[in-house]
Coordinates of C-alpha atoms in Angstrom, one line a residue:
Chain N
X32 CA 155.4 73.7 159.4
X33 CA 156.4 76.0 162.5
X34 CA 156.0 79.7 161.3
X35 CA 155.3 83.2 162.2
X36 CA 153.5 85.6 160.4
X37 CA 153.1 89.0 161.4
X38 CA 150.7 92.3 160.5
X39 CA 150.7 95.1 159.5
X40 CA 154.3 94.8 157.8
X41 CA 154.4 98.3 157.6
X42 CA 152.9 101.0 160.0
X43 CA 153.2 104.9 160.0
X44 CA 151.1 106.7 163.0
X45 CA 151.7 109.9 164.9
X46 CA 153.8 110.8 167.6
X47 CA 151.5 110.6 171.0
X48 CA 149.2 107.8 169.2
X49 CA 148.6 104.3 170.3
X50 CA 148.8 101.2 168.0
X51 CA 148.5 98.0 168.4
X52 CA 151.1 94.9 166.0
X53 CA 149.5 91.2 165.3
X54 CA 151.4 87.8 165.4
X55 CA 149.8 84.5 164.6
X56 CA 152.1 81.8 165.3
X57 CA 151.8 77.9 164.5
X58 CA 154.9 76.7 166.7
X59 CA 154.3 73.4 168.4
X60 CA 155.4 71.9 171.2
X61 CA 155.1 76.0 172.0
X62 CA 157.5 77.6 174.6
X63 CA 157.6 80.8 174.6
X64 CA 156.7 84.2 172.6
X65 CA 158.5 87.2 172.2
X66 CA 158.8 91.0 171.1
X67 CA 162.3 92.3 170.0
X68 CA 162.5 95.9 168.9
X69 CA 165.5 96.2 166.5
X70 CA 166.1 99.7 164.8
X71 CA 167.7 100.5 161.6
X72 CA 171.3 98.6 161.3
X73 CA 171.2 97.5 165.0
X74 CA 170.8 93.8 166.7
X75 CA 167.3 92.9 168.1
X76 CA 166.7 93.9 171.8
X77 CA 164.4 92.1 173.1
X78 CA 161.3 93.7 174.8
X79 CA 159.0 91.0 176.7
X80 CA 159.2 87.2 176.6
X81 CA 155.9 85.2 178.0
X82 CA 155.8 81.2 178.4
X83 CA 152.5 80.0 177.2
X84 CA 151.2 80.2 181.0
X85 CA 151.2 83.9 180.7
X86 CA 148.7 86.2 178.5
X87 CA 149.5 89.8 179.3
X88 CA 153.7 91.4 180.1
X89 CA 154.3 95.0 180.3
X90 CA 157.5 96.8 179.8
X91 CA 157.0 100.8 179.9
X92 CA 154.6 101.8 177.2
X93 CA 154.9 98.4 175.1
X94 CA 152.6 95.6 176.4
X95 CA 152.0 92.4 174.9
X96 CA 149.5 89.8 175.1
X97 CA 149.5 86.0 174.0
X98 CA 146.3 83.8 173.9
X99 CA 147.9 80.7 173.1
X100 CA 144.8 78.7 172.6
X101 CA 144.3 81.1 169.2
X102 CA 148.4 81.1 169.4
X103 CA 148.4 84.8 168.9
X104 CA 150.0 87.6 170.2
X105 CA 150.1 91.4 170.0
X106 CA 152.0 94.5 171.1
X107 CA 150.6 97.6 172.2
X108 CA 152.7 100.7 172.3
X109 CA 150.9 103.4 174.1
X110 CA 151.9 107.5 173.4
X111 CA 154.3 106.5 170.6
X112 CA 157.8 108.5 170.8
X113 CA 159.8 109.1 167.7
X114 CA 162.8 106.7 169.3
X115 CA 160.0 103.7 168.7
X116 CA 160.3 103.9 165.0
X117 CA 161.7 100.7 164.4
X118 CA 161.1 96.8 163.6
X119 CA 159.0 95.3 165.7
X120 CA 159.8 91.5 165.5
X121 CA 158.0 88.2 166.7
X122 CA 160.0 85.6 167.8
X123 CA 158.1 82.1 168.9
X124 CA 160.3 79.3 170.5
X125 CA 159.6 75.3 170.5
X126 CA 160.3 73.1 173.4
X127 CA 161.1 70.2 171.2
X128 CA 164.8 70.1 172.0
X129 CA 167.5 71.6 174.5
X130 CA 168.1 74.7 171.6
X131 CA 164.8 75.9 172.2
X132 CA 164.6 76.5 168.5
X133 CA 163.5 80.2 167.8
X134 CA 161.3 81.3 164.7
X135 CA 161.1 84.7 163.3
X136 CA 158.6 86.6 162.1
X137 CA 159.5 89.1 159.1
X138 CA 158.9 92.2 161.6
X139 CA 156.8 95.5 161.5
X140 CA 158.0 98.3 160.8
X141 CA 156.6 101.4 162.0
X142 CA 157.6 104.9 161.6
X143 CA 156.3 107.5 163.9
X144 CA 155.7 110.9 162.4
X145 CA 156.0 114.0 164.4
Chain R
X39 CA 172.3 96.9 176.6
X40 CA 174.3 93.4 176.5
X41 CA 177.7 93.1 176.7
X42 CA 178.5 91.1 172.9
X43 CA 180.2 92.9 170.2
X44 CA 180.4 92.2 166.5
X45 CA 183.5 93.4 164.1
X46 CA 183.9 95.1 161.8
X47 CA 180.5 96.5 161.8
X48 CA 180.7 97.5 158.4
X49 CA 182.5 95.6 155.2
X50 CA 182.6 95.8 152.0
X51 CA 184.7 92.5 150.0
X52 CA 185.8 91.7 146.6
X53 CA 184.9 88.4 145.2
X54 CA 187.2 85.2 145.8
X55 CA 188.4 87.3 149.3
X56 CA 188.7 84.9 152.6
X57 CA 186.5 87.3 155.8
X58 CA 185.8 86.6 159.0
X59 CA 183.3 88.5 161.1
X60 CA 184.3 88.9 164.7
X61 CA 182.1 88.1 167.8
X62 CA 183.2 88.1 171.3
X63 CA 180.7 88.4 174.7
X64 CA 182.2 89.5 178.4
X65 CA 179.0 87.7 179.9
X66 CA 180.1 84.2 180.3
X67 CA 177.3 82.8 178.3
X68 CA 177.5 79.0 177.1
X69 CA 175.6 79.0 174.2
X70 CA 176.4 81.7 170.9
X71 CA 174.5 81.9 167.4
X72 CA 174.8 83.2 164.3
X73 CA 171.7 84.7 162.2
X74 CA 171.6 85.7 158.7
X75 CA 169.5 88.3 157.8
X76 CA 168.5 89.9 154.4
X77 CA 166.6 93.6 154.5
X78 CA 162.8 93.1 155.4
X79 CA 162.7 89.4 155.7
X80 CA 163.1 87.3 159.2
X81 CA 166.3 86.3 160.8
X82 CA 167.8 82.7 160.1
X83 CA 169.9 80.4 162.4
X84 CA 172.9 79.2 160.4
X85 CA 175.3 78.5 163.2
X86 CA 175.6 77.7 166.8
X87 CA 177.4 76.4 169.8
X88 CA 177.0 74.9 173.1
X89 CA 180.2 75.9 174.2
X90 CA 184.2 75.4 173.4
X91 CA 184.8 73.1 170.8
X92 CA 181.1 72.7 170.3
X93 CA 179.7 73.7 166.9
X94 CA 176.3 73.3 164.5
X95 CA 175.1 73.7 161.8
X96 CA 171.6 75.9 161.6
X97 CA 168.6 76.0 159.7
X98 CA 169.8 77.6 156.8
X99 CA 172.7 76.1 155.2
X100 CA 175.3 78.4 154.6
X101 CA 179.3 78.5 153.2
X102 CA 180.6 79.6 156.2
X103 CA 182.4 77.9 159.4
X104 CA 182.8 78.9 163.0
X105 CA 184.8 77.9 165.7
X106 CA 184.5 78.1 169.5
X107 CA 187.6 77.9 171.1
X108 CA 187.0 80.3 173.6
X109 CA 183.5 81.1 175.5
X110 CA 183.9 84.7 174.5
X111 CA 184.6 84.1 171.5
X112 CA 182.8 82.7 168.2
X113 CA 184.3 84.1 164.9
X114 CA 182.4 83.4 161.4
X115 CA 184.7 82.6 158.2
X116 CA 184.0 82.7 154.7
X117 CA 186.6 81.4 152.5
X118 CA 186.3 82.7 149.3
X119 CA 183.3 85.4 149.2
X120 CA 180.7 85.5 146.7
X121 CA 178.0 88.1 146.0
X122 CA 175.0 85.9 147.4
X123 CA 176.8 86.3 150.6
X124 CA 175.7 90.1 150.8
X125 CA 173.5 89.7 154.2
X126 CA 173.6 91.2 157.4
X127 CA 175.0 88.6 160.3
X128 CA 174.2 88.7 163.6
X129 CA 176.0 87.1 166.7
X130 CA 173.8 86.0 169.7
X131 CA 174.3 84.4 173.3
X132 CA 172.3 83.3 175.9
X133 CA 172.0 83.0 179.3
X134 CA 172.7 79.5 181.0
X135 CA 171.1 80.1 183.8
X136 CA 167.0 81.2 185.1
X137 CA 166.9 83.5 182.0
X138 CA 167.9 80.9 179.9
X139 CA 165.3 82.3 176.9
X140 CA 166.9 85.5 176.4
X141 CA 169.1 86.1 173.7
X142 CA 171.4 89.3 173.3
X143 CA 172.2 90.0 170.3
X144 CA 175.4 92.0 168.7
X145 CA 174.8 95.0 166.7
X146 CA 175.5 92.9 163.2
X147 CA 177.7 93.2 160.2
X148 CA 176.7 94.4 157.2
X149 CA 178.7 92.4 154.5
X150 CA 178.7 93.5 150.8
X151 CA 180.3 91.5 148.4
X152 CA 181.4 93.0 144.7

């Protein structure tokens, strides 16, 4: 069964910290993995997407990393602001049709504290 | 930010009442979802189009109908409400061309049903 299955499901760190959000993933045919950020009563905005050629994307202070061997990802959020208190949300994608089918994980959430 | 927009953002139903939720997009994308999401739990597909007068059912089945009539536009209907319908639905697109895996996503509507 495709799926995505993400950790922690809740996170609360300081403002200026790092942290670092999990996704395993069991998608197959696998196409491509990505990060959305989506904040409190808002649409998901989507943050990196990497094809399973690719094992490291950056995009400001959020980089994310796929080993697709393990089929695992993470995001990194380096010197957290208050503005990244959000849900952090894996999405993996199948190549088995023309849709490219999109699973989604339940999301992070983290809360940055001043 | 992407250019799709979802009415009314926020709405709040008797029973038995016929609703539609509004989605339109200035982009000219070919292909527009819909997602159904409930608080803390993953998105799920339960609509979406290729294009005018192309429509499909998702992954989750759900009472509602769409129509594409227009490539802007891709309203969502329910014709007589119920209180399991209490969800937040978003509207997506996506990109025909080399960015074909993106998908922007609306800001949702938060449907209540009494």
């Amino acid at each position: 069964k495709n799926q995505v299955e993400q950790s922690p499901q809740s996170l609360i760190i300081l403002e200026g910290k790092n942290c670092t959000l999990q996704c395993n993933y069991t998608v197959s045919p696998f196409s491509n993995l990505r990060w959305y950020k989506q904040d409190t009563g808002r649409g998901p905005v989507s943050l990196t997407i990497m094809t399973f050629s690719e094992n490291t994307k950056s995009n400001g202070r959020y980089t994310a990393t796929l080993d697709a061997d393990t089929k695992q990802s993470s995001l990194h959020i380096t010197a957290s602001q208050l503005s990244d208190s959000a849900s952090y949300i894996c999405v993996a994608s199948d190549r088995g049709s023309t849709l490219g089918r999109l699973y989604f994980g339940r999301g992070t959430q983290l809360t940055v504290w001043p | 930010e992407a250019d799709i927009y979802q009415t009314p953002r926020y709405l709040v139903i008797g029973t038995g009442k016929k609703i539609t939720l509004e989605c339109s997009q200035t982009m000219g994308h070919d292909k527009m979802y819909w997602y159904q999401q409930d608080p803390g739990m993953e998105l799920h597909l339960i609509h979406y189009s290729y294009g005018v007068n192309s429509t499909e059912k998702g992954d989750l089945s759900s009472e509602s109908t769409v129509s594409r009539i227009r490539t802007e536009h891709f309203p969502l209907t329910l014709e007589s409400a119920r209180p399991s319908h209490t969800s937040q639905y978003l509207c997506a697109s996506s990109d025909p061309g080399p960015n074909s895996y993106e998908q922007y996503f609306g800001p949702g509507t938060r449907l209540t049903v009494t």
